[in-house]
GROMACS .gro file of C-alpha atoms in nm:
model
  349
    1MET     CA    1  -3.134   5.047   7.766
    2ILE     CA    2  -3.270   5.290   7.505
    3VAL     CA    3  -3.063   5.604   7.452
    4ARG     CA    4  -3.174   5.892   7.235
    5VAL     CA    5  -2.896   6.097   7.077
    6GLU     CA    6  -2.975   6.423   6.902
    7TYR     CA    7  -2.828   6.752   6.785
    8PRO     CA    8  -2.930   7.078   6.959
    9GLU     CA    9  -3.181   7.155   6.681
   10GLY     CA   10  -3.364   6.829   6.756
   11TYR     CA   11  -3.260   6.589   6.478
   12GLY     CA   12  -3.174   6.254   6.639
   13LYS     CA   13  -3.214   5.880   6.667
   14ASN     CA   14  -3.284   5.617   6.935
   15PHE     CA   15  -3.029   5.343   6.998
   16GLU     CA   16  -3.053   5.021   7.199
   17VAL     CA   17  -2.734   5.000   7.408
   18ASN     CA   18  -2.617   4.690   7.595
   19PRO     CA   19  -2.306   4.782   7.800
   20LEU     CA   20  -2.256   4.420   7.913
   21LYS     CA   21  -2.243   4.283   7.559
   22GLY     CA   22  -2.080   4.595   7.418
   23THR     CA   23  -2.342   4.639   7.146
   24VAL     CA   24  -2.522   4.944   7.004
   25ARG     CA   25  -2.793   4.921   6.740
   26CYS     CA   26  -3.063   5.144   6.598
   27ALA     CA   27  -3.401   5.133   6.773
   28ASP     CA   28  -3.747   5.260   6.691
   29ASP     CA   29  -3.820   5.617   6.790
   30GLY     CA   30  -4.035   5.653   7.100
   31ASP     CA   31  -3.970   5.631   7.472
   32TYR     CA   32  -3.609   5.629   7.590
   33ASP     CA   33  -3.414   5.595   7.915
   34ARG     CA   34  -3.141   5.856   7.862
   35LEU     CA   35  -3.090   6.159   7.639
   36PHE     CA   36  -2.755   6.263   7.489
   37VAL     CA   37  -2.706   6.592   7.302
   38VAL     CA   38  -2.417   6.623   7.053
   39LEU     CA   39  -2.259   6.965   6.995
   40PRO     CA   40  -2.150   7.016   6.632
   41ALA     CA   41  -1.776   7.030   6.566
   42GLU     CA   42  -1.814   7.384   6.421
   43LYS     CA   43  -1.901   7.512   6.770
   44SER     CA   44  -1.572   7.379   6.915
   45THR     CA   45  -1.201   7.428   6.909
   46PHE     CA   46  -0.948   7.152   6.984
   47ARG     CA   47  -0.616   7.086   7.149
   48ILE     CA   48  -0.400   6.772   7.135
   49ARG     CA   49  -0.100   6.753   7.368
   50HIS     CA   50   0.133   6.478   7.480
   51PHE     CA   51   0.259   6.467   7.837
   52PRO     CA   52   0.558   6.255   7.949
   53PHE     CA   53   0.369   6.139   8.260
   54ASN     CA   54   0.028   5.986   8.352
   55ASP     CA   55  -0.085   6.202   8.644
   56ARG     CA   56  -0.438   6.301   8.530
   57ARG     CA   57  -0.484   6.560   8.801
   58LYS     CA   58  -0.167   6.741   8.701
   59ILE     CA   59  -0.257   6.714   8.331
   60LEU     CA   60  -0.601   6.866   8.388
   61LYS     CA   61  -0.449   7.163   8.571
   62ILE     CA   62  -0.202   7.224   8.286
   63VAL     CA   63  -0.476   7.196   8.021
   64GLU     CA   64  -0.704   7.436   8.209
   65SER     CA   65  -0.422   7.688   8.257
   66ASP     CA   66  -0.326   7.658   7.889
   67VAL     CA   67  -0.682   7.730   7.773
   68LYS     CA   68  -0.717   8.032   8.003
   69SER     CA   69  -0.383   8.177   7.890
   70THR     CA   70  -0.467   8.162   7.517
   71PRO     CA   71  -0.523   8.526   7.405
   72PHE     CA   72  -0.816   8.470   7.166
   73LEU     CA   73  -0.992   8.250   7.424
   74SER     CA   74  -0.921   8.447   7.741
   75GLU     CA   75  -1.222   8.678   7.703
   76GLU     CA   76  -1.471   8.391   7.657
   77ARG     CA   77  -1.641   8.184   7.925
   78LEU     CA   78  -1.539   7.836   7.818
   79VAL     CA   79  -1.592   7.474   7.913
   80CYS     CA   80  -1.339   7.209   7.816
   81ARG     CA   81  -1.345   6.829   7.841
   82SER     CA   82  -1.071   6.579   7.759
   83LEU     CA   83  -1.012   6.220   7.656
   84PHE     CA   84  -0.695   6.052   7.783
   85PHE     CA   85  -0.485   5.803   7.586
   86PRO     CA   86  -0.202   5.666   7.804
   87ASP     CA   87   0.088   5.479   7.644
   88GLY     CA   88   0.435   5.368   7.742
   89ASP     CA   89   0.578   5.717   7.694
   90GLY     CA   90   0.313   5.910   7.888
   91THR     CA   91  -0.037   6.035   7.800
   92THR     CA   92  -0.187   6.199   7.493
   93VAL     CA   93  -0.485   6.424   7.567
   94LEU     CA   94  -0.752   6.536   7.321
   95THR     CA   95  -0.933   6.843   7.458
   96VAL     CA   96  -1.250   6.991   7.309
   97ILE     CA   97  -1.331   7.350   7.410
   98VAL     CA   98  -1.679   7.502   7.375
   99ARG     CA   99  -1.847   7.825   7.484
  100GLU     CA  100  -2.043   7.804   7.806
  101SER     CA  101  -2.328   7.984   7.630
  102ASP     CA  102  -2.362   7.690   7.387
  103ILE     CA  103  -2.391   7.454   7.684
  104ASP     CA  104  -2.654   7.676   7.849
  105ALA     CA  105  -2.852   7.687   7.525
  106VAL     CA  106  -2.923   7.313   7.540
  107ARG     CA  107  -2.974   7.277   7.916
  108GLU     CA  108  -3.348   7.317   7.872
  109LYS     CA  109  -3.354   6.979   7.699
  110GLU     CA  110  -3.273   6.827   8.041
  111ALA     CA  111  -3.021   6.596   7.878
  112ASP     CA  112  -2.828   6.335   8.074
  113SER     CA  113  -2.511   6.414   7.881
  114ILE     CA  114  -2.376   6.676   7.641
  115ASP     CA  115  -2.117   6.528   7.406
  116SER     CA  116  -1.897   6.661   7.127
  117GLU     CA  117  -1.927   6.555   6.763
  118VAL     CA  118  -1.548   6.526   6.749
  119PHE     CA  119  -1.542   6.275   7.034
  120ALA     CA  120  -1.833   6.086   6.874
  121LEU     CA  121  -1.656   6.054   6.537
  122LEU     CA  122  -1.335   5.940   6.706
  123ARG     CA  123  -1.526   5.664   6.888
  124ALA     CA  124  -1.679   5.553   6.558
  125ILE     CA  125  -1.333   5.526   6.400
  126LEU     CA  126  -1.192   5.321   6.688
  127PHE     CA  127  -1.508   5.105   6.707
  128GLU     CA  128  -1.441   4.991   6.351
  129GLY     CA  129  -1.093   4.878   6.457
  130LYS     CA  130  -0.909   5.149   6.263
  131ARG     CA  131  -0.602   5.254   6.458
  132ASP     CA  132  -0.389   5.425   6.192
  133GLY     CA  133  -0.479   5.669   5.916
  134ASP     CA  134  -0.647   5.995   5.820
  135PHE     CA  135  -1.027   6.001   5.824
  136TYR     CA  136  -1.287   6.257   5.722
  137TYR     CA  137  -1.660   6.312   5.768
  138GLN     CA  138  -1.850   6.524   5.516
  139LYS     CA  139  -2.125   6.749   5.652
  140LYS     CA  140  -2.359   6.993   5.476
  141LYS     CA  141  -2.136   7.294   5.535
  142SER     CA  142  -1.802   7.156   5.655
  143THR     CA  143  -1.569   6.856   5.678
  144VAL     CA  144  -1.425   6.710   6.000
  145LEU     CA  145  -1.075   6.559   5.964
  146ILE     CA  146  -0.928   6.328   6.229
  147SER     CA  147  -0.582   6.166   6.213
  148VAL     CA  148  -0.509   5.860   6.428
  149ARG     CA  149  -0.180   5.683   6.496
  150ARG     CA  150  -0.172   5.357   6.694
  151GLY     CA  151  -0.521   5.426   6.824
  152VAL     CA  152  -0.432   5.775   6.950
  153PRO     CA  153  -0.560   6.099   6.789
  154VAL     CA  154  -0.280   6.322   6.663
  155ALA     CA  155  -0.476   6.590   6.471
  156VAL     CA  156  -0.831   6.728   6.448
  157ARG     CA  157  -0.943   6.993   6.198
  158VAL     CA  158  -1.272   7.138   6.073
  159LEU     CA  159  -1.242   7.256   5.713
  160ALA     CA  160  -1.468   7.381   5.437
  161LYS     CA  161  -1.714   7.149   5.269
  162GLY     CA  162  -1.572   6.938   4.990
  163VAL     CA  163  -1.225   6.888   5.138
  164SER     CA  164  -1.137   6.520   5.170
  165GLU     CA  165  -0.814   6.370   5.301
  166GLY     CA  166  -0.770   6.001   5.362
  167GLU     CA  167  -1.059   5.762   5.420
  168PRO     CA  168  -1.426   5.852   5.481
  169ILE     CA  169  -1.557   5.762   5.826
  170SER     CA  170  -1.808   5.479   5.808
  171CYS     CA  171  -1.974   5.224   6.038
  172SER     CA  172  -2.124   4.892   5.933
  173GLY     CA  173  -2.503   4.906   5.919
  174ILE     CA  174  -2.519   5.278   6.005
  175SER     CA  175  -2.620   5.542   5.752
  176HIS     CA  176  -2.387   5.836   5.691
  177GLU     CA  177  -2.597   6.099   5.871
  178LEU     CA  178  -2.632   5.881   6.184
  179ILE     CA  179  -2.260   5.810   6.236
  180PRO     CA  180  -2.197   6.097   6.487
  181LEU     CA  181  -2.513   6.001   6.681
  182PHE     CA  182  -2.405   5.636   6.681
  183GLY     CA  183  -2.057   5.742   6.799
  184SER     CA  184  -2.205   5.932   7.092
  185ALA     CA  185  -2.403   5.625   7.203
  186LEU     CA  186  -2.078   5.426   7.187
  187GLN     CA  187  -1.942   5.610   7.493
  188LEU     CA  188  -2.145   5.372   7.712
  189VAL     CA  189  -1.957   5.068   7.578
  190ARG     CA  190  -1.614   5.206   7.477
  191ASN     CA  191  -1.510   5.357   7.813
  192LEU     CA  192  -1.465   5.694   7.640
  193GLU     CA  193  -1.737   5.887   7.820
  194VAL     CA  194  -1.739   6.267   7.809
  195ASN     CA  195  -2.005   6.492   7.958
  196PHE     CA  196  -1.996   6.872   7.943
  197LEU     CA  197  -2.262   6.881   8.216
  198LYS     CA  198  -2.031   6.726   8.475
  199GLU     CA  199  -1.722   6.871   8.637
  200GLU     CA  200  -1.405   6.723   8.497
  201SER     CA  201  -1.183   6.540   8.749
  202SER     CA  202  -0.913   6.275   8.760
  203GLY     CA  203  -1.032   5.914   8.755
  204VAL     CA  204  -0.891   5.849   9.102
  205GLU     CA  205  -1.047   6.165   9.245
  206GLY     CA  206  -1.383   6.092   9.084
  207SER     CA  207  -1.384   5.733   9.210
  208PHE     CA  208  -1.283   5.847   9.557
  209LEU     CA  209  -1.558   6.110   9.573
  210LYS     CA  210  -1.816   5.861   9.448
  211ALA     CA  211  -1.704   5.600   9.700
  212ALA     CA  212  -1.700   5.860   9.980
  213SER     CA  213  -2.052   5.973   9.888
  214LEU     CA  214  -2.180   5.616   9.885
  215LEU     CA  215  -2.012   5.547  10.219
  216PHE     CA  216  -2.164   5.861  10.372
  217LEU     CA  217  -2.512   5.772  10.247
  218SER     CA  218  -2.471   5.416  10.375
  219LEU     CA  219  -2.369   5.542  10.719
  220VAL     CA  220  -2.664   5.780  10.729
  221PHE     CA  221  -2.902   5.501  10.631
  222LEU     CA  222  -2.749   5.259  10.882
  223SER     CA  223  -2.766   5.520  11.160
  224ALA     CA  224  -3.130   5.585  11.083
  225VAL     CA  225  -3.209   5.213  11.091
  226LEU     CA  226  -3.023   5.160  11.419
  227PHE     CA  227  -3.181   5.467  11.577
  228GLY     CA  228  -3.528   5.362  11.468
  229GLY     CA  229  -3.468   5.002  11.575
  230SER     CA  230  -3.338   5.114  11.915
  231ARG     CA  231  -3.645   5.327  11.982
  232LEU     CA  232  -3.876   5.046  11.869
  233PHE     CA  233  -3.695   4.797  12.094
  234LYS     CA  234  -3.723   5.030  12.394
  235ARG     CA  235  -4.096   5.075  12.338
  236GLU     CA  236  -4.150   4.699  12.306
  237ALA     CA  237  -3.940   4.626  12.617
  238LYS     CA  238  -4.139   4.880  12.818
  239ARG     CA  239  -4.466   4.731  12.701
  240ILE     CA  240  -4.354   4.377  12.790
  241ARG     CA  241  -4.242   4.487  13.138
  242LYS     CA  242  -4.586   4.637  13.199
  243ILE     CA  243  -4.755   4.312  13.097
  244GLU     CA  244  -4.521   4.109  13.319
  245ALA     CA  245  -4.592   4.337  13.616
  246SER     CA  246  -4.966   4.305  13.560
  247LEU     CA  247  -4.948   3.925  13.548
  248PHE     CA  248  -4.722   3.918  13.855
  249ARG     CA  249  -4.974   4.126  14.055
  250GLU     CA  250  -5.255   3.889  13.954
  251LYS     CA  251  -5.067   3.580  14.073
  252PHE     CA  252  -4.889   3.735  14.371
  253PRO     CA  253  -5.101   4.028  14.494
  254ASP     CA  254  -4.908   4.067  14.822
  255VAL     CA  255  -4.558   4.071  14.663
  256PRO     CA  256  -4.412   4.382  14.496
  257ALA     CA  257  -4.376   4.329  14.122
  258VAL     CA  258  -4.017   4.317  13.994
  259ASP     CA  259  -3.942   4.272  13.625
  260PRO     CA  260  -3.699   3.993  13.515
  261LEU     CA  261  -3.427   4.240  13.410
  262THR     CA  262  -3.421   4.395  13.757
  263GLN     CA  263  -3.414   4.047  13.911
  264LEU     CA  264  -3.118   3.950  13.693
  265LYS     CA  265  -2.930   4.268  13.785
  266GLY     CA  266  -2.990   4.190  14.152
  267MET     CA  267  -2.862   3.836  14.112
  268LEU     CA  268  -2.547   3.959  13.938
  269ALA     CA  269  -2.491   4.222  14.204
  270SER     CA  270  -2.524   3.968  14.481
  271ARG     CA  271  -2.287   3.738  14.296
  272GLU     CA  272  -2.030   4.016  14.259
  273GLU     CA  273  -2.068   4.111  14.625
  274LYS     CA  274  -2.014   3.752  14.734
  275GLY     CA  275  -1.697   3.699  14.529
  276ILE     CA  276  -1.434   3.430  14.599
  277ASP     CA  277  -1.173   3.457  14.872
  278ALA     CA  278  -0.866   3.255  14.974
  279VAL     CA  279  -1.074   3.020  15.193
  280ASP     CA  280  -1.291   2.930  14.892
  281VAL     CA  281  -0.980   2.851  14.687
  282LEU     CA  282  -0.842   2.626  14.960
  283ASN     CA  283  -1.177   2.445  14.998
  284ILE     CA  284  -1.204   2.387  14.624
  285ALA     CA  285  -0.844   2.264  14.606
  286GLY     CA  286  -0.916   2.021  14.889
  287ARG     CA  287  -1.220   1.880  14.705
  288VAL     CA  288  -1.050   1.827  14.370
  289LYS     CA  289  -0.693   1.729  14.468
  290GLY     CA  290  -0.760   1.363  14.417
  291GLU     CA  291  -0.599   1.053  14.562
  292GLY     CA  292  -0.225   1.063  14.634
  293ILE     CA  293  -0.203   1.446  14.640
  294SER     CA  294  -0.098   1.611  14.967
  295VAL     CA  295  -0.117   1.987  15.029
  296LEU     CA  296   0.180   2.086  15.243
  297LYS     CA  297   0.160   2.465  15.229
  298PHE     CA  298  -0.092   2.725  15.110
  299ASN     CA  299  -0.023   3.101  15.069
  300ALA     CA  300  -0.266   3.367  14.944
  301GLY     CA  301  -0.280   3.746  14.912
  302ASP     CA  302  -0.360   4.028  14.664
  303GLY     CA  303  -0.569   3.794  14.451
  304ARG     CA  304  -0.291   3.539  14.403
  305PHE     CA  305  -0.223   3.205  14.571
  306SER     CA  306   0.037   2.927  14.575
  307ILE     CA  307   0.014   2.563  14.680
  308GLU     CA  308   0.310   2.344  14.767
  309GLY     CA  309   0.247   1.974  14.787
  310LYS     CA  310   0.346   1.616  14.709
  311ALA     CA  311   0.221   1.390  14.429
  312PRO     CA  312   0.299   1.035  14.311
  313ASP     CA  313   0.420   1.168  13.975
  314ILE     CA  314   0.416   1.469  13.742
  315ALA     CA  315   0.099   1.349  13.568
  316SER     CA  316  -0.095   1.359  13.896
  317ALA     CA  317   0.029   1.709  13.976
  318THR     CA  318  -0.060   1.828  13.625
  319ALA     CA  319  -0.408   1.679  13.658
  320PHE     CA  320  -0.452   1.862  13.988
  321ALA     CA  321  -0.356   2.194  13.826
  322GLY     CA  322  -0.601   2.121  13.544
  323LYS     CA  323  -0.888   2.091  13.791
  324LEU     CA  324  -0.803   2.442  13.912
  325ARG     CA  325  -0.790   2.597  13.562
  326ARG     CA  326  -1.073   2.837  13.656
  327PHE     CA  327  -0.805   3.012  13.863
  328ASN     CA  328  -0.547   3.000  13.581
  329ALA     CA  329  -0.345   2.758  13.794
  330GLU     CA  330  -0.018   2.621  13.661
  331ILE     CA  331   0.277   2.426  13.799
  332THR     CA  332   0.581   2.650  13.839
  333GLU     CA  333   0.827   2.411  14.008
  334THR     CA  334   0.880   2.036  14.060
  335VAL     CA  335   1.140   1.837  14.260
  336THR     CA  336   1.181   1.463  14.216
  337LEU     CA  337   1.183   1.255  14.540
  338LYS     CA  338   1.237   0.883  14.606
  339ASP     CA  339   0.865   0.820  14.653
  340GLY     CA  340   0.721   1.080  14.412
  341ILE     CA  341   0.758   1.450  14.344
  342ARG     CA  342   0.721   1.778  14.525
  343PHE     CA  343   0.552   2.058  14.331
  344ARG     CA  344   0.462   2.424  14.354
  345LEU     CA  345   0.140   2.553  14.191
  346GLU     CA  346   0.039   2.919  14.141
  347GLY     CA  347  -0.285   3.085  14.034
  348ARG     CA  348  -0.517   3.388  14.064
  349TYR     CA  349  -0.863   3.440  14.214
   0.00000   0.00000   0.00000
């Protein structure tokens, strides 16, 4: 995937990004798949806070309330986005705040994402495996300072040009002026994505909304397919019935044409009307009782029946009940006699 990253004034560079391999490298300028715009650090203000819990939704509400309640920011229309760094003691949050007018000024570029130079430089630091120290990036008119402890930002400042504290920010194989652009492209492989064009939400909420949207679209698509398939099936069935009726009239001109489905319904109806009664059960029992089985008594009523009889042994009586399994027949009582057993069998019809 080719991603172009540029500043609002148009200076930029193309990068070839492979999220699966986790690689980003410079590419020739030309066509690209996505466009990222990086807002300069001078157009931002920053907040870093630590919270003794990990509830992102609650943290976002606190951050938003804190920004709105700040006196020198309260009269501005602002947009803020945050990066979260959870640890064993809670969550550290780096928030970048920009004017909404600065976002609107670059919307005409139709970018896929609007990023912050501060976030981009932080990604570049972490990409190089540097988790502790003070780092600076010299620009034409200012210097961006970022302090990191155990991989978590603890301070961000934008100072006058020429100020240098700690170690200069650098990336292997990337020229100095391209480092912020390279850092913005890194958001696709470092799981530190920020986009001022999208509403900020908790990870759980965002995943839920995305899953709900996909589920809704899937249901709509499935409903459309089933509805279309149902109508197509009805049309085909109607056409086939017409052909069958035509053929039937050709072969049997004196017999009213009846389609197979109607015939089947009639057969089922006649079968249901016929049913099975107590006499049928007794006849079937007489046919399948086998040698050595004697039926001494038969009772039936309310869809249930019982048979009392004699058998040479329990195995014979069990076999008899098995032949009546269509009626859920089972032996409920046996009495041992000198010349065999007496049994009672019950079932339903």
